[in-house]
Coordinates of C-alpha atoms and ligand atoms in Angstrom, one line a residue:
X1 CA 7.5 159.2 100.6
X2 CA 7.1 162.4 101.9
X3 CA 6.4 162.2 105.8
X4 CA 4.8 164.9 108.4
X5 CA 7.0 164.7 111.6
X6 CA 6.4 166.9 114.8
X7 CA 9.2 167.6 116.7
X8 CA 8.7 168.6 120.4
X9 CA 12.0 170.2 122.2
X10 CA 11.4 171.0 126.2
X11 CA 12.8 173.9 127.7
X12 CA 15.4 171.1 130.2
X13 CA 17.2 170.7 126.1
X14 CA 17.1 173.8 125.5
X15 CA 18.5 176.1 128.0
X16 CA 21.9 174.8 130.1
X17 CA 20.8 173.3 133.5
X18 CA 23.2 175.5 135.4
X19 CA 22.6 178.7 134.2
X20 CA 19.4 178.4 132.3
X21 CA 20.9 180.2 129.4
X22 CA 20.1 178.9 126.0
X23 CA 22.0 175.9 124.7
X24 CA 22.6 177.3 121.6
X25 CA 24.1 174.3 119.9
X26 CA 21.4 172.1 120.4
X27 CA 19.3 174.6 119.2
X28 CA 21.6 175.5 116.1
X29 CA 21.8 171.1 115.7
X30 CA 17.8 171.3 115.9
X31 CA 17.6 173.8 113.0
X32 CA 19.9 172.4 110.5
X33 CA 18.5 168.6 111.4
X34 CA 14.9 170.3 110.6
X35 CA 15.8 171.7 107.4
X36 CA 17.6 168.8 106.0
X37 CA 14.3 167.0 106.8
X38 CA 12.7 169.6 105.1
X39 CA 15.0 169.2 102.0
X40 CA 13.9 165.6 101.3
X41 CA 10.4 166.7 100.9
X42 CA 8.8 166.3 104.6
X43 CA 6.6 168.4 106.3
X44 CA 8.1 169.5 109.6
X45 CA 6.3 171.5 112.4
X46 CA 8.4 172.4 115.6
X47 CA 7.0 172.7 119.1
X48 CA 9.2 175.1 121.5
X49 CA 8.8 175.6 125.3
X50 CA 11.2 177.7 126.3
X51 CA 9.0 180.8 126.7
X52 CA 8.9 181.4 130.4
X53 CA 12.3 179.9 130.4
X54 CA 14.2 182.5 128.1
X55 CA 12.2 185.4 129.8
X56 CA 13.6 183.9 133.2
X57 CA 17.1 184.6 131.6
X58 CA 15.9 187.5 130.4
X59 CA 14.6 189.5 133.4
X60 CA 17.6 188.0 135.8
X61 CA 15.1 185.3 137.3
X62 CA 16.5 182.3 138.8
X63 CA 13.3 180.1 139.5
X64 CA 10.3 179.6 137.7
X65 CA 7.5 182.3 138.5
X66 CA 4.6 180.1 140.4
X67 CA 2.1 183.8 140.7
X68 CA 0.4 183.6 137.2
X69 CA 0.3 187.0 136.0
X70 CA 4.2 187.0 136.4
X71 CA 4.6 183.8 134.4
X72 CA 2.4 185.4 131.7
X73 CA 4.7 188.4 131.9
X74 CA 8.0 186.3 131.7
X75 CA 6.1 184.4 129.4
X76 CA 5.6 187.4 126.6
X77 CA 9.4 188.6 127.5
X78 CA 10.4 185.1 126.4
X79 CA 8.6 184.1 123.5
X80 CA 9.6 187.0 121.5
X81 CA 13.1 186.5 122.3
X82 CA 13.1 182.8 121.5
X83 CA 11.5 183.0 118.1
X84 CA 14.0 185.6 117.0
X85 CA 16.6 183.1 117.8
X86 CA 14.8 180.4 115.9
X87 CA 14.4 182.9 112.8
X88 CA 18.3 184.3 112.9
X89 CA 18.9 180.4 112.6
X90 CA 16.7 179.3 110.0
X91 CA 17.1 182.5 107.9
X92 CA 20.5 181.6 107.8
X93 CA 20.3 177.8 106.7
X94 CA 17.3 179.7 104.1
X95 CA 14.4 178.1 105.6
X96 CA 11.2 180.3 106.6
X97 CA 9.6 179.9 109.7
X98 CA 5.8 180.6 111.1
X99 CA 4.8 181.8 114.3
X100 CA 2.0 180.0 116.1
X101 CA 0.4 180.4 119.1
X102 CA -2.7 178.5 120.6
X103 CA -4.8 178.0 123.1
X104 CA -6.8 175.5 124.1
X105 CA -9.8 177.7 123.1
X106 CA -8.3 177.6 119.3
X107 CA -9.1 173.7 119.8
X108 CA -12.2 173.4 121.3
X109 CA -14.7 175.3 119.2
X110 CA -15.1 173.2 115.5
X111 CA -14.6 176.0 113.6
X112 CA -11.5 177.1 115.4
X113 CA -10.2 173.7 115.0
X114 CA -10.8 173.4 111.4
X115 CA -9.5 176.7 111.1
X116 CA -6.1 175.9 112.5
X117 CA -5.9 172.6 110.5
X118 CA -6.3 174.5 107.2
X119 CA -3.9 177.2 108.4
X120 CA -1.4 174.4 109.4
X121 CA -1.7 172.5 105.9
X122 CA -1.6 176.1 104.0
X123 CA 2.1 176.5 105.8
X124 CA 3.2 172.9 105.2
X125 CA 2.5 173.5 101.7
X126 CA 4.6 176.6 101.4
X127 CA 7.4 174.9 102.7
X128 CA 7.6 177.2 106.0
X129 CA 8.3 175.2 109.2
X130 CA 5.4 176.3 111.9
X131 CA 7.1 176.5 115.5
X132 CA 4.3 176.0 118.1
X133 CA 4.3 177.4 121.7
X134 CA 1.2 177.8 124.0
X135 CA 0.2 181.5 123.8
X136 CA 0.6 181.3 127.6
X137 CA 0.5 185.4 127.7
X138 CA -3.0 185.0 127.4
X139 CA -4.3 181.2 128.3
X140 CA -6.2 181.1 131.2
X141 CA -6.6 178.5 133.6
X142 CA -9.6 176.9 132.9
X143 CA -8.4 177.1 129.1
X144 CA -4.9 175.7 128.7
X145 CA -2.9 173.1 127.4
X146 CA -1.0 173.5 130.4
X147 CA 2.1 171.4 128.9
X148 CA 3.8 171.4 125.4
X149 CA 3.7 167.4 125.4
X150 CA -0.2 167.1 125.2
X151 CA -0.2 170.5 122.8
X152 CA 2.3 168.5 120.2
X153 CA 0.4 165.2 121.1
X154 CA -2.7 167.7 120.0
X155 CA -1.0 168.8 117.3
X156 CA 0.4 165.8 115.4
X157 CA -3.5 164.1 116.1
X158 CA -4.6 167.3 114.3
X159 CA -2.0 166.9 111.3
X160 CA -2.4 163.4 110.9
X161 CA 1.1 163.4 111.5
X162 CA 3.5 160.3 110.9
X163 CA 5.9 160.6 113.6
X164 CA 6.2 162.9 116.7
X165 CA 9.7 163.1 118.7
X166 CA 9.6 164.5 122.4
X167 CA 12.9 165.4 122.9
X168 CA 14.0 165.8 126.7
X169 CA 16.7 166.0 128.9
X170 CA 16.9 161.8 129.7
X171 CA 17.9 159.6 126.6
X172 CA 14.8 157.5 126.8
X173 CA 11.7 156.4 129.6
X174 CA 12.6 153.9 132.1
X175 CA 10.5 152.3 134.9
X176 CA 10.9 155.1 137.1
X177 CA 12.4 158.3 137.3
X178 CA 16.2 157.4 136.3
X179 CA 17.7 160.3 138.6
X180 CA 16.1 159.2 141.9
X181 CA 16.1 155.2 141.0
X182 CA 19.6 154.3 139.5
X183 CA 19.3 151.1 138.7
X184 CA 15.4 152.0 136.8
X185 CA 14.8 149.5 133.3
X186 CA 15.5 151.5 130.4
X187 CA 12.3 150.8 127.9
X188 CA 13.0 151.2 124.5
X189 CA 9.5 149.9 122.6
X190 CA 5.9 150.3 123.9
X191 CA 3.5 148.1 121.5
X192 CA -0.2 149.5 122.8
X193 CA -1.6 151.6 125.1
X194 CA -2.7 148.0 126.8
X195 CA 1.2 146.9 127.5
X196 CA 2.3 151.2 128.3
X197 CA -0.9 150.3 131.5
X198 CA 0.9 146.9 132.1
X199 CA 4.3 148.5 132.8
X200 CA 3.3 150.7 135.7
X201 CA 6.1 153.4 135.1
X202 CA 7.2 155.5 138.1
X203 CA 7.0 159.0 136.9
X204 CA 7.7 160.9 140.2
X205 CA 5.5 164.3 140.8
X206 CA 7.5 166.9 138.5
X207 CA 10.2 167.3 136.0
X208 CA 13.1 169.1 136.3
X209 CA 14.0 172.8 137.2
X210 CA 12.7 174.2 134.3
X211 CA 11.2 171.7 132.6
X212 CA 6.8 171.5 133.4
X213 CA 5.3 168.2 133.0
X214 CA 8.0 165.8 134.0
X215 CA 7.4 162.3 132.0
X216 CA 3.9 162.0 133.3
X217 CA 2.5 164.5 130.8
X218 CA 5.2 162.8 127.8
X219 CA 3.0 159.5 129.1
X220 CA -0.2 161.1 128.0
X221 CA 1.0 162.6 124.9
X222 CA 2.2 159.5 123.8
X223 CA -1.2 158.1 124.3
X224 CA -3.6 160.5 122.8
X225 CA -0.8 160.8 119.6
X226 CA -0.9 156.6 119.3
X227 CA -4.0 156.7 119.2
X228 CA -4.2 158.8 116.4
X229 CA -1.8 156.7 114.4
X230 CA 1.3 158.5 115.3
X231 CA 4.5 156.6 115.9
X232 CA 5.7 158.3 118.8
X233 CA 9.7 158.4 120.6
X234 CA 10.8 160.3 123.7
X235 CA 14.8 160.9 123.1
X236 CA 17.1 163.0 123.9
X237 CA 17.0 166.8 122.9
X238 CA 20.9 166.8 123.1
X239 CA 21.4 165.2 119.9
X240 CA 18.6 166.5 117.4
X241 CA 20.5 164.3 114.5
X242 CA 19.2 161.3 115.9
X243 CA 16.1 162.0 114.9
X244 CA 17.1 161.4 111.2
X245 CA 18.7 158.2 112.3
X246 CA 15.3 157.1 114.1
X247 CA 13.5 157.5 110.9
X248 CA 16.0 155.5 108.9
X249 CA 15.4 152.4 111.2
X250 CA 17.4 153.2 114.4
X251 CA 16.3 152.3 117.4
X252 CA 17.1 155.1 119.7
X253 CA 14.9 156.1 122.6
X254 CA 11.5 154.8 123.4
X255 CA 9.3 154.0 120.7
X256 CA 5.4 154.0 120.9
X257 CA 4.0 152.3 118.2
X258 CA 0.7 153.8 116.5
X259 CA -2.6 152.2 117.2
X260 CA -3.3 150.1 113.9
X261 CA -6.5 152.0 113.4
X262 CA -6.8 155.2 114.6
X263 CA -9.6 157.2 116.0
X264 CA -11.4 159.1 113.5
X265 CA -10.8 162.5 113.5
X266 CA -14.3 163.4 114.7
X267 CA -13.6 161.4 117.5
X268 CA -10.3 162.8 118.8
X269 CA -11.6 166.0 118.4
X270 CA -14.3 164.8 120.6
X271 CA -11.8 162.9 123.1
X272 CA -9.1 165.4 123.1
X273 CA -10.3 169.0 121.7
X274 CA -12.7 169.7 124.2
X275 CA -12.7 170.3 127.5
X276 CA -14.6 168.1 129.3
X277 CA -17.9 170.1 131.4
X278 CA -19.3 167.4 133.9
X279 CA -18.8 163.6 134.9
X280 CA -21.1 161.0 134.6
X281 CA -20.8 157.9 137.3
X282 CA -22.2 154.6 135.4
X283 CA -22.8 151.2 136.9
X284 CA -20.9 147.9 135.6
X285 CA -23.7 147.2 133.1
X286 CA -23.6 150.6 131.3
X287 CA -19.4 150.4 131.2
X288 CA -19.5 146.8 129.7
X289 CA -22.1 147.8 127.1
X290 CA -19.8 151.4 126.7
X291 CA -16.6 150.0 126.4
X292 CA -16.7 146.2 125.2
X293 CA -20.3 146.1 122.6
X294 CA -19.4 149.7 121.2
X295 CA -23.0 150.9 122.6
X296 CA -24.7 153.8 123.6
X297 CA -24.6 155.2 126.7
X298 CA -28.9 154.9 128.1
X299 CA -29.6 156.4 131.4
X300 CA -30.6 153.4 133.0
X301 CA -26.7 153.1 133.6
X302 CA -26.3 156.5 135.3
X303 CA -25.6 156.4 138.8
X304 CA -24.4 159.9 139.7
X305 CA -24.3 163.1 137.4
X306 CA -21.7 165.7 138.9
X307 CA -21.3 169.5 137.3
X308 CA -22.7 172.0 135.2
X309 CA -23.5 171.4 131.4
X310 CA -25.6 171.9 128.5
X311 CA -26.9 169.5 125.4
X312 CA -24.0 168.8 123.2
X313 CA -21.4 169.4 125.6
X314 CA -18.4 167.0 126.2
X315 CA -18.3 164.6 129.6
X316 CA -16.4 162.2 131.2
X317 CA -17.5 158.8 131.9
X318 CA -16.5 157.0 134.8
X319 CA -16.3 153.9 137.3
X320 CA -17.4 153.9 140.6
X321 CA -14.0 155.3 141.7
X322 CA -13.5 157.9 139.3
X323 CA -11.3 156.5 136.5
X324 CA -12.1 157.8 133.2
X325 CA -12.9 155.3 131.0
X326 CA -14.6 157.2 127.9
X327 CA -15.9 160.9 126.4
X328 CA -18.5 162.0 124.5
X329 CA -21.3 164.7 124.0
X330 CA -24.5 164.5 125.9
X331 CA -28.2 164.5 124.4
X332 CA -29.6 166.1 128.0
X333 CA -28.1 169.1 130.2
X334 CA -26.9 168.2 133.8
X335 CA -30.7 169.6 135.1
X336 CA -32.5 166.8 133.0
X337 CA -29.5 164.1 133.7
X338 CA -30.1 164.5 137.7
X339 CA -33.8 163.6 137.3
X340 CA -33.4 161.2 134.9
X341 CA -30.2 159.2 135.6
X342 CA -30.8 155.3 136.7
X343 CA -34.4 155.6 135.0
X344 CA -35.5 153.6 132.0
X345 CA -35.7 154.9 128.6
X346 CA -39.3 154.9 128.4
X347 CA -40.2 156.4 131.2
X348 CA -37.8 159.8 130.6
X349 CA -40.6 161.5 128.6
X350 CA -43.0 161.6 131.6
X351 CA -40.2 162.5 134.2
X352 CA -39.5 165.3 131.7
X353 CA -42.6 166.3 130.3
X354 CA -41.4 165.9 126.7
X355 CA -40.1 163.3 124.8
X356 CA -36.1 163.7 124.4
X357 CA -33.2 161.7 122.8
X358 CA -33.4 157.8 123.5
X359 CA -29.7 157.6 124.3
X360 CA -27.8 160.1 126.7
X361 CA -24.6 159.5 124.7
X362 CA -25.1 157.9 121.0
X363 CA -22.2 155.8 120.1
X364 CA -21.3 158.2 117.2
X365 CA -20.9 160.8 119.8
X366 CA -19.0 158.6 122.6
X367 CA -14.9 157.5 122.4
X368 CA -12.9 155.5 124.4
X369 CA -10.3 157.1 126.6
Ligands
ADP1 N1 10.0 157.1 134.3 C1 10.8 158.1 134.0 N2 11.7 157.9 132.9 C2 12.5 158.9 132.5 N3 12.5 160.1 133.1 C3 11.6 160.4 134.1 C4 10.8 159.4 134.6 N4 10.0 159.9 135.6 C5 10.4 161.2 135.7 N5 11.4 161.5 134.8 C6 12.0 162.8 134.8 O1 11.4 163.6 133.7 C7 12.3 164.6 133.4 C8 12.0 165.3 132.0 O2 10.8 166.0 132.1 P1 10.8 167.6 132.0 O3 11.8 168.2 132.9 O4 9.4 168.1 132.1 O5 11.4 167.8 130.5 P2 11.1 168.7 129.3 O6 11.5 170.1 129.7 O7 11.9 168.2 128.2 O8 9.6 168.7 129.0 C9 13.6 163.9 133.4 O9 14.7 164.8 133.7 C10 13.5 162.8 134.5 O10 14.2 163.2 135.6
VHF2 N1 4.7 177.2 127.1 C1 5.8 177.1 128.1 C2 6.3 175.7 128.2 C3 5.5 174.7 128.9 C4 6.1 173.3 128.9 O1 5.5 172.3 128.6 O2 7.5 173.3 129.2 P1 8.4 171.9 129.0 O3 8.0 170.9 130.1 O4 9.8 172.4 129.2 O5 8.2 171.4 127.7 C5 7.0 177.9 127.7 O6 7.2 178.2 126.5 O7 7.7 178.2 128.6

C-alpha cells in the first residue's frame, strides 16, 4: 500500500560538526533512499534545515548569527545554495523536486491552510518530492515556526501522513541528554503521549552547535504528529537507509506510536495552526468538565482572562499555574471575557447589555492539548 512518509533531516546531519561544511554523503544517501521510496509508489515530502547553516559556510561564518536581520540574510544566502544541491542530486537519480517555503502565517489563516494542503496533494500526485524549509528570510517573530521539528510535525498532521522520521545527530532519545549524562536509558518505543509525560526525559536547554531546537522541540513534534495518527521515529540522519529498514519492521530508533484515533483535522488545525491570542485561567470545576466530560467551556469557570483578542480567535486554557491543558476559539473578545468571567450564564446578558453565546468555548470549537 502506497504510504506518505515525511522525512525531517536537521542541519547537526547535514553539515560535518567540525567544519560545518555539508556532509555530502548523507545528503547523497538521503536522496537515493527518497527516491527508491518514491519508486514503490510512496509519497515522500522532505523537510531541510540547513538554511542558515549553508549560508554560515557560505559567508565564512563560524557561529550561528543570534541578530535577526543577519540570520534572515544568512538565511536567504543558504537556502538557495542548499536546494541547488538537493536538485543536482535528485536530477541526477531523475526524480523532480519542489521548492516550499512557509510560514506560520501560511498555516494559520483557513484558506491559506487549505490552500497549501491542496498544493501539497497536487505535487504528491505528480510524483515530485516537495522539500520544506521555514521561509525564515521573511518569518517574523511573532509568526514563526521557529523550528523544523514542529514545521514537519505541522506538516505530516496536514498530510495525514503515515510515518514522519526526524533524523538527527544522536541514534535515538534517551532519558537525558546522552552527551552530558553517559550512562542516560536509551528508549526505543513510546506507546502514548500519557507514558512520553511518565518518562520525564532530560532534554537539556539547546541542541548542538548548529542544530536549533535540541530534543525538546523533537518531544513536541512527536506529540502534536501522534496525535494526528502519525507513527513517529527520531534516528539517526547518518544512515538515511535505515529508514527503509524501519518501515519493513526494524526497530531502529525511537518509535512513537500514533494515537488510535486522531484528532480531526478541524481540530488540529485549531490546536496547532493558529497562534494562540490570550489565556484563559479556569478553576478545578471548569478543567474537569473541559478535559474529562468533553464539555464546554461556560464562564462560570473563568478565573482570570490575560491578553488581547477578538470573537473567534484561538486561546489557551490553563490551571492555576499556567500549564496548558486545552485550545479553542472564543465566543466573546477579551473586553467582554474580563467582565464576564466567574459569572453565571444567565446573568451575562445583563452584564453585557445583549444576549451573547451561552458557552465561551463550545466543545466543537475546544481540543485537548
Ligand atoms: N534526552 C535526550 N536524548 C537524546 N538527545 C538529546 C536529549 N536531550 C538533548 N539531546 C541533544 O539533542 C541534540 C539534537 O538536537 P539538534 O542539535 O537540535 O539536532 P537537529 O539539528 O538534528 O535538529 C543531540 O545532539 C543531543 O545532544
Ligand atoms: N530553517 C532553519 C532551520 C531551523 C531548524 O530547526 O534547524 P535544526 O534544529 O537543525 O533542524 C534553517 O534552514 O537553517
Amino acid at each position: 500500500m502506497p504510504l506518505t512518509i515525511v522525512v525531517k533531516i536537521g542541519t547537526s546531519s547535514l553539515t560535518q560538526p567540525e567544519t560545518g561544511q555539508l556532509a555530502l554523503s548523507t545528503i547523497a544517501t538521503l536522496a537515493e533512499t527518497l527516491c527508491h521510496l518514491r519508486h514503490q509508489g510512496h509519497r515522500v515530502i522532505l523537510v531541510s534545515s540547513g538554511a542558515v547553516g549553508v549560508g554560515c559556510a557560505r559567508l565564512g561564518l563560524t557561529e550561528r548569527p543570534k541578530a535577526i536581520a543577519l540570520k534572515q540574510a544568512v538565511a536567504a544566502v543558504g537556502q538557495g545554495r542548499l536546494i541547488r544541491i538537493y536538485d543536482d542530486l535528485f536530477t541526477t537519480l531523475q526524480q523532480a523536486i519542489a521548492q516550499v517555503l512557509l510560514t506560520r502565517s501560511d498555516l494559520v489563516q483557513r484558506s491559506r491552510y487549505l490552500n497549501a494542503y491542496n498544493t501539497f496533494q497536487e505535487l504528491l500526485g505528480l510524483g515530485v518530492i516537495p522539500i520544506v524549509n521555514e521561509n525564515d528570510t521573511v518569518a517574523i517573530d511573532e509568526l514563526k515556526f521557529g523550528d523544523n521539528d514542529t514545521l514537519s510535525a505541522l506538516v505530516a498532521s496536514l498530510v495525514e501522513a503515515d510515518w514522519l522520521f526526524l533524523l538527527t545527530d544522536v541514534d535515538k532519545l534517551y532519558s537525558a541528554d546522552p552527551r552530558s549524562v553517559p550512562d542516560a536509558r536509551p528508549i526505543s518505543l513510546v506507546s502514548s503521549i500519557k507514558e512520553l509525560a511518565q518518562l520525564q526525559i532530560q532534554t537539556g536547554s539547546q541542541g548542538s552547535q548548529w542544530g536549533t531546537g535540541g530534543m525538546v522541540t523533537k518531544i513536541s513534534a512527536a506529540r502534536i504528529a501522534i496525535a494526528a495518527g502519525v507513527r513517529t521515529v527520531i534516528t539517526q540522519g547518518r544512515f538515511p537507509r535505515n529508514i527503509e529498514k524501519i518501515i519493513q519492521g526494524e526497530l531502529i530508533g525511537t518509535h512513537f506510536e500514533p494515537q488510535p484515533e486522531p484528532t480531526s483535522a478541524r481540530k488540529r488545525w485549531i490546536a496547532y495552526g493558529l497562534v494562540p491570542a490570550g489565556k484563559l485561567y479556569l478553576d478545578e470545576g471548569a478543567i474537569a468538565a473541559v478535559s474529562l466530560a468533553g464539555k464546554s467551556l461556560l464562564a462560570a469557570g473563568i478565573k482570570l482572562v490575560e491578553g488581547e483578542f477578538d470573537t473567534q480567535d484561538a486561546v489557551q486554557l490553563c490551571d492555576t499555574n499556567g500549564n496548558e491543558i486545552a485550545r479553542g476559539l472564543v465566543n466573546y473578545n477579551s473586553n467582554e471575557l474580563q467582565k464576564i468571567c466567574g459569572r453565571h450564564s444567565r446573568e451575562i446578558s445583563t452584564i453585557l447589555g445583549y444576549a451573547g453565546a451561552e458557552t465561551v468555548i463550545h466543545r466543537d470549537n475546544l481540543v485537548l492539548t
